[in-house]
PDB file of C-alpha atoms in Angstrom:
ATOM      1  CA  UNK A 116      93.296 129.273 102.724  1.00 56.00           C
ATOM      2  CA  UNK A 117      89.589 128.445 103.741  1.00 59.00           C
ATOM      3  CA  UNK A 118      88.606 126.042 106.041  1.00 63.00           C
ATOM      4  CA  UNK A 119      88.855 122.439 105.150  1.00 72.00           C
ATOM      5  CA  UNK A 120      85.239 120.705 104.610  1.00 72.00           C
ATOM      6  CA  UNK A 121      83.971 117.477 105.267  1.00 80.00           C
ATOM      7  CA  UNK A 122      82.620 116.425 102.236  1.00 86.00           C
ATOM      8  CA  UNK A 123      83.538 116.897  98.427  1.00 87.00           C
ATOM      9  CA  UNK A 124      80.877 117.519  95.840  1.00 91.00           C
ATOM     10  CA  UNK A 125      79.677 114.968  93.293  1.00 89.00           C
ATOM     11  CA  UNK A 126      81.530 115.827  89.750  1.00 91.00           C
ATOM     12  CA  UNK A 127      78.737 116.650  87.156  1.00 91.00           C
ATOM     13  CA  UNK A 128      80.214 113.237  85.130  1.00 90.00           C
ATOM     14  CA  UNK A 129      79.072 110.777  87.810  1.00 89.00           C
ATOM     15  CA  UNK A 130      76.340 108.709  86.655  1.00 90.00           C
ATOM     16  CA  UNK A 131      73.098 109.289  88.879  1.00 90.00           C
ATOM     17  CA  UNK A 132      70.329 107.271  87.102  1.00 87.00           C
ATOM     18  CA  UNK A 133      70.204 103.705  87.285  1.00 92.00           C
ATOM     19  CA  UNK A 134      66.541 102.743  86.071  1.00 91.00           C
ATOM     20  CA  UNK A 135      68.027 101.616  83.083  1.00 93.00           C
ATOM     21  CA  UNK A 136      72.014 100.856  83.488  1.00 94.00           C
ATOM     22  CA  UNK A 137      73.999  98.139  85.328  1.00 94.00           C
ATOM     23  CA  UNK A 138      74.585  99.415  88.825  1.00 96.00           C
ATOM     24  CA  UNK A 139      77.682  98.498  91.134  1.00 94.00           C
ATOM     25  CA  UNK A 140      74.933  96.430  93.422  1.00 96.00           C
ATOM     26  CA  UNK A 141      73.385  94.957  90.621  1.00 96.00           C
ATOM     27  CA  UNK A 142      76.869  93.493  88.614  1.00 96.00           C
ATOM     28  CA  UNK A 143      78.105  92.152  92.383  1.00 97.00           C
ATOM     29  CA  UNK A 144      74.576  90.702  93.150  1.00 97.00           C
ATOM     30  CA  UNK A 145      74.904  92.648  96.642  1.00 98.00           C
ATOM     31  CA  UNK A 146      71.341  92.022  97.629  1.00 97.00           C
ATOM     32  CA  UNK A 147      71.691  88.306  97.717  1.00 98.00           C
ATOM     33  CA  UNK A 148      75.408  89.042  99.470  1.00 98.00           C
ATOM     34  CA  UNK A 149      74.496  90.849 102.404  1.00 98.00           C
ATOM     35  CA  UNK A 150      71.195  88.865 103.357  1.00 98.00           C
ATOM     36  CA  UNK A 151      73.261  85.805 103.350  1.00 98.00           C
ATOM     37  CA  UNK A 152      74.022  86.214 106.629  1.00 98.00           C
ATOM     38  CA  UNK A 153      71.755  84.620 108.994  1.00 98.00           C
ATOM     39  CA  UNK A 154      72.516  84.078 112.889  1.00 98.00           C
ATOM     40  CA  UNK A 155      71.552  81.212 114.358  1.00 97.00           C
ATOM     41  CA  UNK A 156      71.662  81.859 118.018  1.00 97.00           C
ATOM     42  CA  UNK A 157      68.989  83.168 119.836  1.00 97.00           C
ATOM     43  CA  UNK A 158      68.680  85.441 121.413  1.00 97.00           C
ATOM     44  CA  UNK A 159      70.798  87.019 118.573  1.00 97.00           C
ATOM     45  CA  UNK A 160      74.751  86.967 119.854  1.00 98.00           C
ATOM     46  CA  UNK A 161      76.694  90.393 118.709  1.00 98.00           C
ATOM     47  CA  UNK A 162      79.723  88.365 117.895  1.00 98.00           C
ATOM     48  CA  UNK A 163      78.040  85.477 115.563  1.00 98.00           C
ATOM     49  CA  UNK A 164      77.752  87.614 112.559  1.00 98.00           C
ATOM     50  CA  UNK A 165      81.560  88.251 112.720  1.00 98.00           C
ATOM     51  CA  UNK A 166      82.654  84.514 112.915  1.00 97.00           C
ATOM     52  CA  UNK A 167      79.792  83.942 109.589  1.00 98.00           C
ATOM     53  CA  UNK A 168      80.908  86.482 108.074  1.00 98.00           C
ATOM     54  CA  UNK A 169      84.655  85.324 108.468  1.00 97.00           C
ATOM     55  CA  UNK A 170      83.937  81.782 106.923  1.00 97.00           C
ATOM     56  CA  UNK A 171      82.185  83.312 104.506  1.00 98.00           C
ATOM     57  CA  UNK A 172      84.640  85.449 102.989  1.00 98.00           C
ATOM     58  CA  UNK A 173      87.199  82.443 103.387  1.00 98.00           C
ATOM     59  CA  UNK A 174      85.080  80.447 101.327  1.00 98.00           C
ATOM     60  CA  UNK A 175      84.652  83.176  98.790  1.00 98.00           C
ATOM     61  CA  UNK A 176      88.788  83.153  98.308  1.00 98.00           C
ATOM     62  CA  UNK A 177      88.402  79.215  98.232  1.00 98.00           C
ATOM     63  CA  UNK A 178      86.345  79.606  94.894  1.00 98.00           C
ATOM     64  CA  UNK A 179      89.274  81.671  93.833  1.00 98.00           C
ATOM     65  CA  UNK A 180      91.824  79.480  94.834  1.00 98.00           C
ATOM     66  CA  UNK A 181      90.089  76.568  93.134  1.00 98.00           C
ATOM     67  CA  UNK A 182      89.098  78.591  89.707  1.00 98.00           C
ATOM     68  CA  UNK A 183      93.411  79.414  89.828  1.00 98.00           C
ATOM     69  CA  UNK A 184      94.623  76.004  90.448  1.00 98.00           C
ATOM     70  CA  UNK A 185      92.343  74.530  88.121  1.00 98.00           C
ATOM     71  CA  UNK A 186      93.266  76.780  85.526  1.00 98.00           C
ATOM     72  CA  UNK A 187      96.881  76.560  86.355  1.00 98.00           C
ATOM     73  CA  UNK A 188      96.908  72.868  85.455  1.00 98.00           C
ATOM     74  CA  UNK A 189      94.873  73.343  81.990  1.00 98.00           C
ATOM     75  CA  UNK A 190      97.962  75.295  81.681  1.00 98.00           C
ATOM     76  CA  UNK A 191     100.707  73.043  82.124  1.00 98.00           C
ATOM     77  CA  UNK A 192      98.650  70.393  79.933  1.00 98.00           C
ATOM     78  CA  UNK A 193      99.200  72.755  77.093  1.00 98.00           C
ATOM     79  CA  UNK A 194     102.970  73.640  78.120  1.00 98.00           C
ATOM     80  CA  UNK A 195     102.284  76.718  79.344  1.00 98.00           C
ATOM     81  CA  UNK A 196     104.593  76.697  82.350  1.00 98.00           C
ATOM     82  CA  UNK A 197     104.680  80.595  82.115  1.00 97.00           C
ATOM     83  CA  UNK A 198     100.620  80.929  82.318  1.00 98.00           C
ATOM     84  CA  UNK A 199     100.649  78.343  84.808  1.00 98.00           C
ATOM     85  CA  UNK A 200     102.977  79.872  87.780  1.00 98.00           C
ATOM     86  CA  UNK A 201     101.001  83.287  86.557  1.00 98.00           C
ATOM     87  CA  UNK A 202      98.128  81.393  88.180  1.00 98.00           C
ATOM     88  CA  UNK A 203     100.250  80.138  91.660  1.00 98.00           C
ATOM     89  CA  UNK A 204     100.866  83.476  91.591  1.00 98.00           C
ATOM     90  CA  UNK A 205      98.036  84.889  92.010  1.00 98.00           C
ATOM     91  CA  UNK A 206      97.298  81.873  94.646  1.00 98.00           C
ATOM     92  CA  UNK A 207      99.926  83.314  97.026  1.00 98.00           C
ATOM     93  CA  UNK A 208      98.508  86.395  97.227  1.00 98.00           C
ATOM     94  CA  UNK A 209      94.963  85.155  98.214  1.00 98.00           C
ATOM     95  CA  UNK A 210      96.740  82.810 100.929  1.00 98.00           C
ATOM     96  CA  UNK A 211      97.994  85.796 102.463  1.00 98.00           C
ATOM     97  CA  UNK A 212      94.932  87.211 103.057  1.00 98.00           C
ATOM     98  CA  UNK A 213      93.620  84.542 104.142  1.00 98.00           C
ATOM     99  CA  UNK A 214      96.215  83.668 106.569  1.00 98.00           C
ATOM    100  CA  UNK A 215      95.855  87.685 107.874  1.00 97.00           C
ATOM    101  CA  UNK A 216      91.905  87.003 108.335  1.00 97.00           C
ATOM    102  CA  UNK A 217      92.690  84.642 111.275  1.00 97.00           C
ATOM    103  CA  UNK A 218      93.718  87.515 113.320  1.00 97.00           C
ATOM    104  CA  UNK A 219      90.134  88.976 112.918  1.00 97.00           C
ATOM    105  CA  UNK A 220      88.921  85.978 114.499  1.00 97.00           C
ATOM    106  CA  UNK A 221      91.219  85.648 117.007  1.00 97.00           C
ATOM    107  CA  UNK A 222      89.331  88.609 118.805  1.00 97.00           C
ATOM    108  CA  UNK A 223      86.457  86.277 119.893  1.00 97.00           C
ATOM    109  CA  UNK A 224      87.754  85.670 123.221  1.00 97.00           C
ATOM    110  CA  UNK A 225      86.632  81.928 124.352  1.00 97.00           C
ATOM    111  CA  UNK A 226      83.158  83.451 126.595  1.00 98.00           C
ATOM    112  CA  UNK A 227      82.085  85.163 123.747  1.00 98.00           C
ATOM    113  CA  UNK A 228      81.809  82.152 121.357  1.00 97.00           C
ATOM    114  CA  UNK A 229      80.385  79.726 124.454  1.00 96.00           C
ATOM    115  CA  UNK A 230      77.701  81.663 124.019  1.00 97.00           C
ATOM    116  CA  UNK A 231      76.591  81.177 120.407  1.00 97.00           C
ATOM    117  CA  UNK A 232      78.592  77.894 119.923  1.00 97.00           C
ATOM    118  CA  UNK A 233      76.223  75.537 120.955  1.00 96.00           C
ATOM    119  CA  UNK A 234      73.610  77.001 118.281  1.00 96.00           C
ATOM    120  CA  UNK A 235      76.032  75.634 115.800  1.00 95.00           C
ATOM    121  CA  UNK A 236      75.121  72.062 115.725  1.00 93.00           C
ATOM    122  CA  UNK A 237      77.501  69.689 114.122  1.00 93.00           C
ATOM    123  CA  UNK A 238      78.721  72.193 111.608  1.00 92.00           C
ATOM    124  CA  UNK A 239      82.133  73.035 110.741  1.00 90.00           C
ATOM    125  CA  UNK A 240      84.669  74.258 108.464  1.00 88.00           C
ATOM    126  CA  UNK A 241      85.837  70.307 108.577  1.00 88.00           C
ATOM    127  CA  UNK A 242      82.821  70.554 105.962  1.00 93.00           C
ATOM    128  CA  UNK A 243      84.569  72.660 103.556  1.00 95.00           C
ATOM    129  CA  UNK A 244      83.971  70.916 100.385  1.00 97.00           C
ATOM    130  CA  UNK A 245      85.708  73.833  98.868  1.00 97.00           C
ATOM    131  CA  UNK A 246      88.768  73.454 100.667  1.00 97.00           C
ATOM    132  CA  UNK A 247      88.881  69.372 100.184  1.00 97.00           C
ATOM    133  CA  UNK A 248      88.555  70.387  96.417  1.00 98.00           C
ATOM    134  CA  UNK A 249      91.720  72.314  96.498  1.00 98.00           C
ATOM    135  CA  UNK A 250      93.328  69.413  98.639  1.00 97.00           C
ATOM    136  CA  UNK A 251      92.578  67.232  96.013  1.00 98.00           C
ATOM    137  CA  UNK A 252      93.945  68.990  93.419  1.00 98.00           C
ATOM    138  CA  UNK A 253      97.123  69.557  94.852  1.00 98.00           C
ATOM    139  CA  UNK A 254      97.313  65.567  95.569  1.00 97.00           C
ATOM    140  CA  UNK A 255      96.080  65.275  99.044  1.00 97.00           C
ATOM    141  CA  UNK A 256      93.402  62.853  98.277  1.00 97.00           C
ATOM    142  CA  UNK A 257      91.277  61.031 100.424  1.00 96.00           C
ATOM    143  CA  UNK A 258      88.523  58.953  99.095  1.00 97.00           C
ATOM    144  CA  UNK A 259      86.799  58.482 103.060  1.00 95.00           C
ATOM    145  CA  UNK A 260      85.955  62.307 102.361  1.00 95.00           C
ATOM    146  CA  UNK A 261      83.550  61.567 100.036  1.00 96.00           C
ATOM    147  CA  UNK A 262      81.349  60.150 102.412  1.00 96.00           C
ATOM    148  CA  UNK A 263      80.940  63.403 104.450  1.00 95.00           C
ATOM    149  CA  UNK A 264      79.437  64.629 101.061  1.00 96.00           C
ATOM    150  CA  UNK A 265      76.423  62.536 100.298  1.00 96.00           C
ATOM    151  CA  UNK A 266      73.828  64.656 101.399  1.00 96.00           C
ATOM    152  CA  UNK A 267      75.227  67.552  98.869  1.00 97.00           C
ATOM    153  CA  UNK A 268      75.026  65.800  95.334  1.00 97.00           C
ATOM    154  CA  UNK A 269      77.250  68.795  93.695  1.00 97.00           C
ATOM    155  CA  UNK A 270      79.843  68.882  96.217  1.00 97.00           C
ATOM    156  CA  UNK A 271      80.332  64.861  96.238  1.00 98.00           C
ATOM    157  CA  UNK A 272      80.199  64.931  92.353  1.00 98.00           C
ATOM    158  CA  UNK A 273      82.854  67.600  92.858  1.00 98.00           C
ATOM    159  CA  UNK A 274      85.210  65.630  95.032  1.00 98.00           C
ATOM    160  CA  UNK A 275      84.506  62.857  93.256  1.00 98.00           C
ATOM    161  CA  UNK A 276      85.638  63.833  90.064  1.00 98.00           C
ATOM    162  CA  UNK A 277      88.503  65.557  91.015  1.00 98.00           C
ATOM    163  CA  UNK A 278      89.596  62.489  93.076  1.00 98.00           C
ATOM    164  CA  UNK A 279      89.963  60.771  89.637  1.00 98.00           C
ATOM    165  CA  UNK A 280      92.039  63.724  88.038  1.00 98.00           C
ATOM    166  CA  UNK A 281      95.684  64.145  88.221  1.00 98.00           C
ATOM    167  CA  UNK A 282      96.756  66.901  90.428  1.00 98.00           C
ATOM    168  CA  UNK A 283      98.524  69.788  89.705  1.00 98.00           C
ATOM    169  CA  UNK A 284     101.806  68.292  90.491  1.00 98.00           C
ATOM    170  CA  UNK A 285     100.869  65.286  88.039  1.00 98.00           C
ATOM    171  CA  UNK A 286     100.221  67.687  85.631  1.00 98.00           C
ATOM    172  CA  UNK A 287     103.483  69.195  86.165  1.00 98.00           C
ATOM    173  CA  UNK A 288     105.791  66.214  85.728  1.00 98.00           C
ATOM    174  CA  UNK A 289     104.032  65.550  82.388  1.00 98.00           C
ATOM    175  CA  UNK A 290     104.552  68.562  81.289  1.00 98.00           C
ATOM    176  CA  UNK A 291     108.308  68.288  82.152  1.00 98.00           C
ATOM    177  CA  UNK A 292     108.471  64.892  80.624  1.00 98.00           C
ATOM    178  CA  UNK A 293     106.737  66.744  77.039  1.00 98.00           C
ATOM    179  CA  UNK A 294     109.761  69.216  77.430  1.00 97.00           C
ATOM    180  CA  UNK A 295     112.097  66.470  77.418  1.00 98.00           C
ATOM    181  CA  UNK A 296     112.788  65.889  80.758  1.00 98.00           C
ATOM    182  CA  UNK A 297     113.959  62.356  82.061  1.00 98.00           C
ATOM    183  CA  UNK A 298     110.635  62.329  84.509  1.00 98.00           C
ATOM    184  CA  UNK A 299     111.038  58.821  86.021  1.00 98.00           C
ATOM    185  CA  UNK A 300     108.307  56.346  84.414  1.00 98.00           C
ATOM    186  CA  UNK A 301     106.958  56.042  88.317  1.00 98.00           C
ATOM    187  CA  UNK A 302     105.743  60.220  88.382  1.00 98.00           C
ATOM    188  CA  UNK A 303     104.066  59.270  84.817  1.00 98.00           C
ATOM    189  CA  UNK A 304     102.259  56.630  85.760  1.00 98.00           C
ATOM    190  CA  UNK A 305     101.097  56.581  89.479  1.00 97.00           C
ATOM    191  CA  UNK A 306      97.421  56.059  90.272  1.00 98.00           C
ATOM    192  CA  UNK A 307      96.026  59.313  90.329  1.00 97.00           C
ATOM    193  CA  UNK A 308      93.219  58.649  92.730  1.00 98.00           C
ATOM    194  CA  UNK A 309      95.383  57.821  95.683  1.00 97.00           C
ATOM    195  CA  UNK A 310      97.004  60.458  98.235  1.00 96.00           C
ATOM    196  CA  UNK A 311     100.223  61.564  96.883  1.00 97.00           C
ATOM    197  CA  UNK A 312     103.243  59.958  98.928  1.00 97.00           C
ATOM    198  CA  UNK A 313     107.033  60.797  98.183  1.00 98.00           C
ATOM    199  CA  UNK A 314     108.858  59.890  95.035  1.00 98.00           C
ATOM    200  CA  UNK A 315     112.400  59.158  95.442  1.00 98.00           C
ATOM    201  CA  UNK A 316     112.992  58.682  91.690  1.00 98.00           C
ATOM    202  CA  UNK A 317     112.169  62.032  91.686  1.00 98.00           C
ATOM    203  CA  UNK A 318     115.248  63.208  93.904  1.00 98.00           C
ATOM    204  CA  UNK A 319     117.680  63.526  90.922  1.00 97.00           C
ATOM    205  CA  UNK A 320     115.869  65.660  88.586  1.00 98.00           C
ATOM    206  CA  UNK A 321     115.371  68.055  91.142  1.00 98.00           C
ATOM    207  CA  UNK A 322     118.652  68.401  92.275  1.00 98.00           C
ATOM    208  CA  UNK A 323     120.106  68.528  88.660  1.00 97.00           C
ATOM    209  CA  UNK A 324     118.323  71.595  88.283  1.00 98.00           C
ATOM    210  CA  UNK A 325     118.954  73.130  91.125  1.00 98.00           C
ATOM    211  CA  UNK A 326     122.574  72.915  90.734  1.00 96.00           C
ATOM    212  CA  UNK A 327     122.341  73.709  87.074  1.00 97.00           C
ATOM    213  CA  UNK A 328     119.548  76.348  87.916  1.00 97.00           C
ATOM    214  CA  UNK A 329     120.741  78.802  84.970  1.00 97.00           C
ATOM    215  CA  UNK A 330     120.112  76.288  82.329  1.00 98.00           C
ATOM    216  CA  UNK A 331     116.345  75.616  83.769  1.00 98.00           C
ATOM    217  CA  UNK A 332     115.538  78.289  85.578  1.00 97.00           C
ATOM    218  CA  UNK A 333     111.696  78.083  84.394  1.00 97.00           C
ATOM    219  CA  UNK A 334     111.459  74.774  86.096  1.00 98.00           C
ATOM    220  CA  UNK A 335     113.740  75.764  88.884  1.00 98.00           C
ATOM    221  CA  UNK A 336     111.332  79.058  89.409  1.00 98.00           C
ATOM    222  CA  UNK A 337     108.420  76.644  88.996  1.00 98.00           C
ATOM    223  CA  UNK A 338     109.959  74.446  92.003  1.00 98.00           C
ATOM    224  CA  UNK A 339     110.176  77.955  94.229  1.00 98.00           C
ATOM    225  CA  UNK A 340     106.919  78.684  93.114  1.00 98.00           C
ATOM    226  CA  UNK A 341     105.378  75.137  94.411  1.00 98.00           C
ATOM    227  CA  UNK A 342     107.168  75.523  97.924  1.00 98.00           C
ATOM    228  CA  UNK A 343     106.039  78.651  98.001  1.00 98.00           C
ATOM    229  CA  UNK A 344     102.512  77.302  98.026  1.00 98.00           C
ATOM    230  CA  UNK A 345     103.068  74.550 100.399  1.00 97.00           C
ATOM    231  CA  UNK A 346     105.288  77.138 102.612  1.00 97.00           C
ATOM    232  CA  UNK A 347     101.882  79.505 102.672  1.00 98.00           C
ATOM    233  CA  UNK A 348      99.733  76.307 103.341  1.00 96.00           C
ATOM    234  CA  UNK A 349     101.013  75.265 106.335  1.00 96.00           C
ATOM    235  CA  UNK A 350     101.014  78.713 107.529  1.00 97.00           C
ATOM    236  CA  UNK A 351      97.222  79.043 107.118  1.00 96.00           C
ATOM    237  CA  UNK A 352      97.107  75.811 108.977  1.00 95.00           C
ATOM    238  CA  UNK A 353      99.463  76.929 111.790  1.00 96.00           C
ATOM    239  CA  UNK A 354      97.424  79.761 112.410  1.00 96.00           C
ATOM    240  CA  UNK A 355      94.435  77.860 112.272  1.00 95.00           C
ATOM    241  CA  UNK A 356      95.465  75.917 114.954  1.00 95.00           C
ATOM    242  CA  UNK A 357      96.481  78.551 116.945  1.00 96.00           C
ATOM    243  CA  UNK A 358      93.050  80.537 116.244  1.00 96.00           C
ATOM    244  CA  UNK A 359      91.108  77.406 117.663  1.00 95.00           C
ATOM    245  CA  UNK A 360      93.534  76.594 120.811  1.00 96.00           C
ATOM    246  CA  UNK A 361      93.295  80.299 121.442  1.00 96.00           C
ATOM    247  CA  UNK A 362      89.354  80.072 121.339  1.00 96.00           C
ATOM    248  CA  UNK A 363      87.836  76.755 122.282  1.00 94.00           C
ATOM    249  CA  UNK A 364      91.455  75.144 124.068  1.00 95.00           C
ATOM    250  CA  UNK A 365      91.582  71.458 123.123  1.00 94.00           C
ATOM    251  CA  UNK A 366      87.933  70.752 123.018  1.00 94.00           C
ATOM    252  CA  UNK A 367      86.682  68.636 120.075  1.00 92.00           C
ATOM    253  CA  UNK A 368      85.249  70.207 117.275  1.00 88.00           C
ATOM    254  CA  UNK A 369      81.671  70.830 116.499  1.00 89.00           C
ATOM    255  CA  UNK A 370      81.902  68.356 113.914  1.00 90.00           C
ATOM    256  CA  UNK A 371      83.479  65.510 115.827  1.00 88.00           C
ATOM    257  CA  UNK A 372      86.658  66.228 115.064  1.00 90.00           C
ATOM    258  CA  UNK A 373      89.294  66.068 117.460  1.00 91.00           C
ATOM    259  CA  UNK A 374      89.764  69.938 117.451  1.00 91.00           C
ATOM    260  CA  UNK A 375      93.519  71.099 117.612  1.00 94.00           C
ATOM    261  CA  UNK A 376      95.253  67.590 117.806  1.00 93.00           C
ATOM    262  CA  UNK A 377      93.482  67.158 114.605  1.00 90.00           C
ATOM    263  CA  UNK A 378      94.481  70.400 112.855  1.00 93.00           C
ATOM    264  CA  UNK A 379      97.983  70.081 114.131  1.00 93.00           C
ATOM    265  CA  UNK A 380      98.288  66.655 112.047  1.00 92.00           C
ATOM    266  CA  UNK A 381      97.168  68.835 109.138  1.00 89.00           C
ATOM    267  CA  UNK A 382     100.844  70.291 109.400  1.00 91.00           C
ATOM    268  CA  UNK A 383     102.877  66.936 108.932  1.00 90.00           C
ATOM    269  CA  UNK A 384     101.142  66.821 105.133  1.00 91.00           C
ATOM    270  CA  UNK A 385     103.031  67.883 101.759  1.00 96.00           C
ATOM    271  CA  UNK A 386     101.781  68.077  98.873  1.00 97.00           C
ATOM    272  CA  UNK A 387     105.395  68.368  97.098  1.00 98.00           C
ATOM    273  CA  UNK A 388     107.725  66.574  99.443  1.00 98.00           C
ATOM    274  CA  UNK A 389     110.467  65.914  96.952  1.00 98.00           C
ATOM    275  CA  UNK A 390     110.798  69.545  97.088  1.00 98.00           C
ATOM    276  CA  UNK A 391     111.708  69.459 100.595  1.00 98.00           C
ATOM    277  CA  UNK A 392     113.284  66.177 100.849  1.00 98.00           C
ATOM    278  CA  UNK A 393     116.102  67.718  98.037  1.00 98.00           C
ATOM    279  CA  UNK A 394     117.225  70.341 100.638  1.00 97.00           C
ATOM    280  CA  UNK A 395     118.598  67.786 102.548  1.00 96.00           C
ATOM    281  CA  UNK A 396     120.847  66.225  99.265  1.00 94.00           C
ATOM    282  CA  UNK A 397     122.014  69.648  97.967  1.00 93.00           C
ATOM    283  CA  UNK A 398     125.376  70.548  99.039  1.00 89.00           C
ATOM    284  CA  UNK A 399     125.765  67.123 101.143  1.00 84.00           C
ATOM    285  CA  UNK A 400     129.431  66.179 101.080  1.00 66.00           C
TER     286      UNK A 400
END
């Protein structure tokens, strides 16, 4: 047997010319990709490009998430419960990743981003309009946001329209209540623009199929499938939290945000609390 080599050659069916056919750069628009990273700090820091490059790729997933949760609730407006959780689906996946990408971060130790934070003016990931988009779709509205927008027309025309849209969970009970579900009048009719707070009307339904999961089990998977998505939520948040106390301590945030006492409030939110609250009815004596 010869020696191994280090390279392999190029099979004769590999395209080679590209003056005249869609190239791998070209479809993925690579050019415009990889210059859109542009360090502030100056002189030049080694570790800034990782912590654009980081929100950057976070905020590429975002789009995802959004274009999946949007589509999910088209979905369950036609009765599609099946396409729909194909959709969450997909959703947990990208959460995971993006969860995992805080550990990247977490390797810029607290001297290494004093010395490019201050180049960073008031800008934050607080700004995410991308990320308040998928808050608002999954019912955790807040109208103040807006305001934050102003000086980006398309992402307070965003925000603003979805702030008048049901949420995916609306969507879902009306969907339930078109399959002949007794959805309390309450989940049908709520204002749709205001922050979604717990239902206890809601409390029966979802333990009647829970304990008669065989008869329902697409709506009982579809409950799994929505504390799934809260469960990998507040997991991204956790680790959010940590990421910044591990990097910047308790110091406010470049944005004016209280920093870590602010993300840790993050984690007392739920977008489906009647999911959780039922735990505490099933199996009670």
């Amino acid at each position: 047997m010869g020696a191994q080599s280090g390279s392999r050659a190029i099979e004769p069916g590999v395209v080679r010319d590209f003056r005249s056919r869609l190239s791998y750069g070209e479809y993925l628009d690579l050019d415009t990709l990889l210059s859109a990273q542009k360090p502030v700090s100056r002189p030049e820091h080694h570790d800034e490009l990782l912590f654009i490059i980081q929100h950057q790729t976070s905020e590429l997933w975002l789009k995802l998430v959004l274009h999946e949760i949007l589509a999910a609730r088209t979905a369950l407006d036609e009765d599609d419960l099946g396409a729909a959780l194909k959709c969450v689906a997909r959703v947990k996946h990208i959460q995971k990743t993006l969860t995992e990408q805080w550990s990247v971060l977490a390797t810029l130790t607290p001297t290494e981003y004093a010395q490019f934070r201050g180049f960073l003016g008031n800008s934050s990931g607080f700004q995410s309009y991308q990320y308040r988009a998928v808050e608002f779709v999954l019912g955790a509205k807040n109208a103040g946001m807006l305001e934050i927008f102003e000086a980006d027309p398309a992402a307070h025309a965003l925000l603003g329209g979805l702030l008048g849209e049901p949420s995916l969970y609306d969507a879902f009970w009306h969907c339930l209540s078109r399959l002949g579900y007794a959805v309390p009048e309450s989940a049908l009719t709520r204002e749709v623009s205001a922050p979604y707070t717990m239902n206890p009307e809601l409390i029966p339904l979802i333990g009647s199929v829970y304990e008669q999961h065989r008869e329902h089990w697409a709506v009982y998977e579809a409950f799994e499938e929505f504390v799934d998505l809260e469960e990998n939520f507040q997991l991204w948040r956790f680790r959010h939290m940590r990421t910044v106390l591990r990097t910047i301590g308790t110091k406010p945030g470049t944005g004016g945000s209280s920093g870590v006492e602010f993300l840790r409030k993050a984690l007392e939110l739920s977008f489906f609390p009647e999911l959780f609250a039922v735990r505490t009815e099933i199996g009670r004596s």
